[in-house]
GROMACS .gro file of C-alpha atoms in nm:
model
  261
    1UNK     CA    1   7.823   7.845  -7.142
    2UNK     CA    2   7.520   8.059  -6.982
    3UNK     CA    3   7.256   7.965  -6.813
    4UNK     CA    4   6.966   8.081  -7.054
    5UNK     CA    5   6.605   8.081  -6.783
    6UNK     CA    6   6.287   8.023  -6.912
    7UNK     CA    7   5.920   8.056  -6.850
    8UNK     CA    8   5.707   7.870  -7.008
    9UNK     CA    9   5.292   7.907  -7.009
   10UNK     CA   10   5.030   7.714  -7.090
   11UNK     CA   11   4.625   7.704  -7.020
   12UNK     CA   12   4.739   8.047  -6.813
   13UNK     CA   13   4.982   7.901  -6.589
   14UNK     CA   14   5.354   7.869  -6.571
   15UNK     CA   15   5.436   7.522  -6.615
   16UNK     CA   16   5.689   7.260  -6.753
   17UNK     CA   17   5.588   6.975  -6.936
   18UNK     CA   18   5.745   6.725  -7.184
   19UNK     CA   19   5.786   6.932  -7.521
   20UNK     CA   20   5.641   6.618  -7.787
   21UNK     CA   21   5.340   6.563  -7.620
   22UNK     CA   22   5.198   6.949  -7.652
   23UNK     CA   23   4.852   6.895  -7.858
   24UNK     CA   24   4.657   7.225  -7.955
   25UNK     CA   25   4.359   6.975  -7.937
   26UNK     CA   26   4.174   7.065  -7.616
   27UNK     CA   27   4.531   7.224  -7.534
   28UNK     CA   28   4.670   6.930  -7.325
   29UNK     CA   29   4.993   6.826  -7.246
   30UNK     CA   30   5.223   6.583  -7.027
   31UNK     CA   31   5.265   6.820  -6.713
   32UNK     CA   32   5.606   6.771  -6.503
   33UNK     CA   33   5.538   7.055  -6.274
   34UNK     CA   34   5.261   7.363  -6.241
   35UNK     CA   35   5.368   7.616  -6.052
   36UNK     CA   36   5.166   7.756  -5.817
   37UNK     CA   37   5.298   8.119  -5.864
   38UNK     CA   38   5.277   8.303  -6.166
   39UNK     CA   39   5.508   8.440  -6.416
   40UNK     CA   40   5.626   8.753  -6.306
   41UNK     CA   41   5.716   8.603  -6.020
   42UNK     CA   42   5.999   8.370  -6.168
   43UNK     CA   43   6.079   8.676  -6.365
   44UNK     CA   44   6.167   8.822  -6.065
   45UNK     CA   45   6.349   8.526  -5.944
   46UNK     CA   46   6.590   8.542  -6.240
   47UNK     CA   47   6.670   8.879  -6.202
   48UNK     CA   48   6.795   8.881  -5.889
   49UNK     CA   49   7.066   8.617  -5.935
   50UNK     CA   50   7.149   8.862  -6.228
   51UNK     CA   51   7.016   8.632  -6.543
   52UNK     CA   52   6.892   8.754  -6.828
   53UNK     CA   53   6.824   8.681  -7.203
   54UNK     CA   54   6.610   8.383  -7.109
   55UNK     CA   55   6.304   8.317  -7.267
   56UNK     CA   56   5.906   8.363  -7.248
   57UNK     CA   57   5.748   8.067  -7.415
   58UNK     CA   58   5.338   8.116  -7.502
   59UNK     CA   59   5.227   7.751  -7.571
   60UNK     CA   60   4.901   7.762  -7.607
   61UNK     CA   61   4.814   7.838  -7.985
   62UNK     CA   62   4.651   8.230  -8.054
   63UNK     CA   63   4.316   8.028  -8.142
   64UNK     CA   64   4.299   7.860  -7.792
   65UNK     CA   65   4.047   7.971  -7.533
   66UNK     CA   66   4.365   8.002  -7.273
   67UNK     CA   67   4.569   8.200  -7.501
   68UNK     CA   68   4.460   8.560  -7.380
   69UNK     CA   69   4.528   8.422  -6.982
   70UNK     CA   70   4.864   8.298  -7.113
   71UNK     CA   71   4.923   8.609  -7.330
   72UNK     CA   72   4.848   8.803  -7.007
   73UNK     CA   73   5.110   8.643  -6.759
   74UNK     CA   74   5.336   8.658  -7.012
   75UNK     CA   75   5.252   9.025  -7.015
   76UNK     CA   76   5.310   9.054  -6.629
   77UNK     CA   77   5.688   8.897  -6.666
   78UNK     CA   78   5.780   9.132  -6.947
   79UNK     CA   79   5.662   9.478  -6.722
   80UNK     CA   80   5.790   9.282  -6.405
   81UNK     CA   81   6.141   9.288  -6.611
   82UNK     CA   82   6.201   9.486  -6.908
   83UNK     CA   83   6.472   9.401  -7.117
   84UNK     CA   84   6.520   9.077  -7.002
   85UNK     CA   85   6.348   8.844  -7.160
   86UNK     CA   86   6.259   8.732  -7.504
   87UNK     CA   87   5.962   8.606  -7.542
   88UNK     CA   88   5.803   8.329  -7.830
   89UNK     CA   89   5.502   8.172  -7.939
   90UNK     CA   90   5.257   8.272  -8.190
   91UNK     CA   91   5.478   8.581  -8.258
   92UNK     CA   92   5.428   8.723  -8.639
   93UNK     CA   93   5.398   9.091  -8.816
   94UNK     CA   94   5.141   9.217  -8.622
   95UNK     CA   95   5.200   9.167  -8.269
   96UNK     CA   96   5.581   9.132  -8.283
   97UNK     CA   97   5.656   9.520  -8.209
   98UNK     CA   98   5.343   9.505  -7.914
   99UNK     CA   99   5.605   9.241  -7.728
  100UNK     CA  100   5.891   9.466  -7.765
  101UNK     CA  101   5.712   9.744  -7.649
  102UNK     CA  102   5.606   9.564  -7.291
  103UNK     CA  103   5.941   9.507  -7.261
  104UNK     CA  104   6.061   9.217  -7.411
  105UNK     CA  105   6.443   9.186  -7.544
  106UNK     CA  106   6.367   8.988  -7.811
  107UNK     CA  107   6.103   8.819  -8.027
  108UNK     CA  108   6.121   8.442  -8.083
  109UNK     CA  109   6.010   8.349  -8.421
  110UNK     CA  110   5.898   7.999  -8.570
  111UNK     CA  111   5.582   7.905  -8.761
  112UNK     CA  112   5.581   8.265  -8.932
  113UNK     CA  113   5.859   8.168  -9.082
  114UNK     CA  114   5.849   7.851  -9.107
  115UNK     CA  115   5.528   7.725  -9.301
  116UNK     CA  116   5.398   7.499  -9.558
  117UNK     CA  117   5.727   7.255  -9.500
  118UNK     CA  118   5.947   7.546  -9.581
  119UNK     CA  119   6.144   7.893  -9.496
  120UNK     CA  120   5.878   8.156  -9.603
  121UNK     CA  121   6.166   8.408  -9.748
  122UNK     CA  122   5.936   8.734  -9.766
  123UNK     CA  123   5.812   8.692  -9.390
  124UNK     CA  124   6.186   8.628  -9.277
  125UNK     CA  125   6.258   8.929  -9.424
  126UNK     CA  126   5.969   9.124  -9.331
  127UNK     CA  127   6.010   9.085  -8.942
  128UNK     CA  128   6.380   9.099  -8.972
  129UNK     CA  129   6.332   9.458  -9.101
  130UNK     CA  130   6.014   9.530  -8.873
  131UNK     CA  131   6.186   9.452  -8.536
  132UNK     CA  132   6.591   9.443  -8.613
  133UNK     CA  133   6.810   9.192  -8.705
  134UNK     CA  134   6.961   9.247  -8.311
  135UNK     CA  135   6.582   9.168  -8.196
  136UNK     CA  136   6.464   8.872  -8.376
  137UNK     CA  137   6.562   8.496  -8.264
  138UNK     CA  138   6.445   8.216  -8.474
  139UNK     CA  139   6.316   7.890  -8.308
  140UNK     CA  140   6.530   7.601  -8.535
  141UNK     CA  141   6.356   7.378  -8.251
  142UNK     CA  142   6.377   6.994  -8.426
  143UNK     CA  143   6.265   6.689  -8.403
  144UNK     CA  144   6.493   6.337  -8.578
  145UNK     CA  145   6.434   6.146  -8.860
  146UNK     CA  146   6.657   5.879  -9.015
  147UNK     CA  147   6.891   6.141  -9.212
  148UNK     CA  148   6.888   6.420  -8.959
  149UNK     CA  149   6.736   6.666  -8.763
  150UNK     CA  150   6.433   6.889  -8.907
  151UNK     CA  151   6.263   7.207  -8.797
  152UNK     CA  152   5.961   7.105  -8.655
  153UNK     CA  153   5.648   7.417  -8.587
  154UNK     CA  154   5.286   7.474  -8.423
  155UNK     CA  155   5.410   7.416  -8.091
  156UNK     CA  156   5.649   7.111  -8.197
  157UNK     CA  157   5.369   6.926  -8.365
  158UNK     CA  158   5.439   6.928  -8.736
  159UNK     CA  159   5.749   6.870  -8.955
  160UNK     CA  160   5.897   7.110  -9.199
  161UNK     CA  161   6.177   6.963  -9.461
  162UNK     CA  162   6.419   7.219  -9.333
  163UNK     CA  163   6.698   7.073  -9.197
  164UNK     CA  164   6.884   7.193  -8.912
  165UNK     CA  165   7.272   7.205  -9.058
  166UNK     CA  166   7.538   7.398  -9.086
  167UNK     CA  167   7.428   7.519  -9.432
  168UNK     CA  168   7.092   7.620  -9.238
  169UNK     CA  169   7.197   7.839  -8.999
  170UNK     CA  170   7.412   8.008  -9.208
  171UNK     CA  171   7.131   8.129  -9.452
  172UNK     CA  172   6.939   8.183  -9.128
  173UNK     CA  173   7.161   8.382  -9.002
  174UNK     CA  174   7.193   8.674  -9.155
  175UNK     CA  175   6.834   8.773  -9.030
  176UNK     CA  176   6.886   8.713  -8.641
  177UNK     CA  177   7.064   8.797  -8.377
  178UNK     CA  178   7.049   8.456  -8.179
  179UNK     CA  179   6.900   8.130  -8.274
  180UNK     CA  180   6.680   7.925  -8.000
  181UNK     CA  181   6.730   7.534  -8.058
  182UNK     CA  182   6.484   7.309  -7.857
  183UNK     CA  183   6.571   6.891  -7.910
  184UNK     CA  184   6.185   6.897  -7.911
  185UNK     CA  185   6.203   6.470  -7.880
  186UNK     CA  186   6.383   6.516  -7.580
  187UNK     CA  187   6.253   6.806  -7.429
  188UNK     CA  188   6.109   6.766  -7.094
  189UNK     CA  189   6.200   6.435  -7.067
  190UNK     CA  190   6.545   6.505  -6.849
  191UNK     CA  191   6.720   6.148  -6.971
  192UNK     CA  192   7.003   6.265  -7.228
  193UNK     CA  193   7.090   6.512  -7.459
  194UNK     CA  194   7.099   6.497  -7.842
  195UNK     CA  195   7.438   6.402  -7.909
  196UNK     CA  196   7.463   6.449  -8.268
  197UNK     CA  197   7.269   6.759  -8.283
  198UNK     CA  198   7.469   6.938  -7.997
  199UNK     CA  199   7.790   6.833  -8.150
  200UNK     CA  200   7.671   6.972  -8.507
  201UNK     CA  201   7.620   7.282  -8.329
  202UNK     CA  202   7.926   7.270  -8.140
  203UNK     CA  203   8.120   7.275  -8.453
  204UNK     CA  204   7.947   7.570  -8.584
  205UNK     CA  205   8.087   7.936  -8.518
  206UNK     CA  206   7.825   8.189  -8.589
  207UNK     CA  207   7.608   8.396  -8.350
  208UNK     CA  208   7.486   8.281  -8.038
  209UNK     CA  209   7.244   7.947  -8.014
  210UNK     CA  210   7.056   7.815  -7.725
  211UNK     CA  211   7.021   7.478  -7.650
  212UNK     CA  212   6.720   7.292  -7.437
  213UNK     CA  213   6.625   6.921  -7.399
  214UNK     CA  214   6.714   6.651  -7.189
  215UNK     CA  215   6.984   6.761  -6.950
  216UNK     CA  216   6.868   6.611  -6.654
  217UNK     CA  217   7.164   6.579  -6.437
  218UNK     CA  218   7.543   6.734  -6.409
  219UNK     CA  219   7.697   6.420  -6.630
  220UNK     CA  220   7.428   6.596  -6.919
  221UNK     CA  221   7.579   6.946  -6.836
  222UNK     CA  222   7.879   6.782  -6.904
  223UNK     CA  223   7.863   6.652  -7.186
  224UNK     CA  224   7.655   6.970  -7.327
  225UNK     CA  225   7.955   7.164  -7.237
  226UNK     CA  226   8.247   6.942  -7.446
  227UNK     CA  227   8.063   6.823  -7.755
  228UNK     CA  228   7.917   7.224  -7.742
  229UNK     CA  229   8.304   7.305  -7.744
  230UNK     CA  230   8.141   7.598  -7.482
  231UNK     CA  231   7.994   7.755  -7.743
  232UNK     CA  232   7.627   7.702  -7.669
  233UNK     CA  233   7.408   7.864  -7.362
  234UNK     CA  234   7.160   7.636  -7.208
  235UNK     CA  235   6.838   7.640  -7.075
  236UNK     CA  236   6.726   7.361  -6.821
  237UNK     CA  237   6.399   7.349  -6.714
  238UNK     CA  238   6.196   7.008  -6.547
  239UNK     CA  239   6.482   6.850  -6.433
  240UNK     CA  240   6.557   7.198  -6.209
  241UNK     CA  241   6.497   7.160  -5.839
  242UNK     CA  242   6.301   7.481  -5.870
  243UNK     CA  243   6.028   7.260  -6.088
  244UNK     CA  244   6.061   6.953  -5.887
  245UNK     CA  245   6.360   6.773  -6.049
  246UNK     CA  246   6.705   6.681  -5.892
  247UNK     CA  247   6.948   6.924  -6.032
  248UNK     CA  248   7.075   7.221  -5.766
  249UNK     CA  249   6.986   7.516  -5.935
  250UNK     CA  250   7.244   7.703  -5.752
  251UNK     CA  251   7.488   7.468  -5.865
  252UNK     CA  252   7.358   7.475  -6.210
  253UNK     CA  253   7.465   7.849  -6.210
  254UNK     CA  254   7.803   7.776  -6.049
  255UNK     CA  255   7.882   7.515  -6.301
  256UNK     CA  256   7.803   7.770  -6.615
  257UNK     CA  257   8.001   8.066  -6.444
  258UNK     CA  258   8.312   7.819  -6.400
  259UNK     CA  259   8.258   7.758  -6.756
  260UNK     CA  260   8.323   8.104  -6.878
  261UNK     CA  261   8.610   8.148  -6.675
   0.00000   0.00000   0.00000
C-alpha cells in the first residue's frame, strides 16, 4: 500500500472538504480545513518525504469565476514539482497535453469520458492516444445505490449507469495506466470506509487503483489494507493532522512503508 498525497483546490485555495456536498452553484462546499498556504507549497511538502504520484484535484468547474485562480495554483504545484503529480478536473482534448507540459505526471480523466449516463468510447480513445495510455488515469469515483456502486461526474454531482465492477475496469483498462477511485459518499467525512467497494477492488488484479474516502483513523487503514489484500494505494486527506484531523501523518507513512515490506 502507498501513500498516494493530494491537493485539492477550490474558489483558488487549497482546501479539503466533504466530497458529496461540492455544488457548482455559487461553487460552495462543506469546508473541513482551508489552508492558509498555497499549493505549491504542499507540493513541496510531499516531495521532500520522497512521495510522489499523488494527485492535483481542480474542483471548481471550467465555467466558474474561481476556476482560472484554481487553474493557476494548480499551475504553481506542477512547476514547483514536475513529474510528480497528476493532476484532474475539467481535463479533456484540449487542455490535457497543456497539463503535461507544466509538468504534470499524469492527467486524471472523468466527465470527458464519462457523459450522458455513459462511457463516451471515441473520447476514451481519443485522449488515450493524445496523451499515452502510461499518462491517462480515469476517475471511476462512485457514489451507492441499492445494486451497487456507479460512476458518478461534474465534480461528484451526477450519476452515470456505469457501474464500477470487475467487468468495468477491465474494459477500462486497456486505455489507462492507473485508475483513481474516490467513495465520493464517504469522502471527507473520515467515519469508515466502503467495505464492499474496497473489497471488490481488492479482489481485482489489474493495474494500479487508488482509493480515497473515509479513512479517518488507523483501525480504517486497517481494514483498507486486508479487504484491499495490499493491492490498493491510498490517499487520506481531512482526517490528516496536516488538515486538522487526528491521524499522525508521519505515522500514516510508517504504516504504508511497513506494508510493502
Amino acid at each position: 500500500m502507498k501513500f498516494r498525497p493530494c491537493i485539492d483546490i477550490h474558489n483558488g485555495q487549497v482546501k479539503q472538504i466533504v466530497g458529496g456536498s461540492l455544488q457548482d452553484q455559487g461553487d460552495q462546499a462543506l469546508e473541513n480545513f482551508v489552508a492558509e498556504q498555497d499549493a505549491a507549497y504542499y507540493a513541496r511538502f510531499y516531495q521532500k518525504d520522497g512521495l510522489s504520484g499523488g494527485h492535483i484535484i481542480l474542483l471548481n468547474h471550467r465555467e466558474s469565476p474561481y476556476y482560472e485562480a484554481t487553474r493557476q495554483q494548480a499551475e504553481l504545484a506542477l512547476k514547483a514539482c514536475p513529474g510528480e503529480f497528476q493532476i484532474g478536473g475539467g481535463i479533456a482534448l484540449d487542455n490535457a497535453l497543456e497539463y503535461l507540459r507544466m509538468g504534470a505526471s499524469h492527467v486524471i480523466v472523468t466527465s470527458y469520458v464519462f457523459r450522458e449516463g455513459n462511457i463516451q468510447e471515441e473520447n476514451l480513445k481519443a485522449i488515450s492516444r493524445l496523451v499515452g495510455r502510461e499518462h491517462l488515469v480515469l476517475d471511476l469515483s462512485c457514489r451507492r445505490k441499492e445494486d451497487g456502486y456507479y460512476i458518478v461526474t461534474d465534480r461528484w454531482q451526477n450519476f452515470t449507469e456505469v457501474r464500477v465492477n470487475p467487468d468495468t475496469l477491465d474494459e477500462l483498462a486497456a486505455y489507462c495506466g492507473e485508475f483513481l477511485i474516490h467513495a465520493a459518499d464517504v469522502e471527507g467525512r473520515a467515519q469508515g470506509i466502503e467495505f464492499d467497494l474496497v473489497e471488490m477492488l481488492g479482489d481485482w488484479e489489474g493495474i494500479p487503483v487508488t482509493y480515497a474516502g473515509g479513512v479517518g483513523n488507523f483501525d480504517h487503514l486497517e481494514q483498507l489494507y486486508i479487504l484491499g489484500q495490499n493491492r490498493l494505494d491510498v490517499t487520506i486527506g481531512s482526517a490528516l493532522d496536516l488538515f486538522g484531523g487526528s491521524m499522525d501523518y508521519n505515522r500514516v507513512l510508517d504504516f504504508c512503508e511497513a506494508s510493502r515490506e
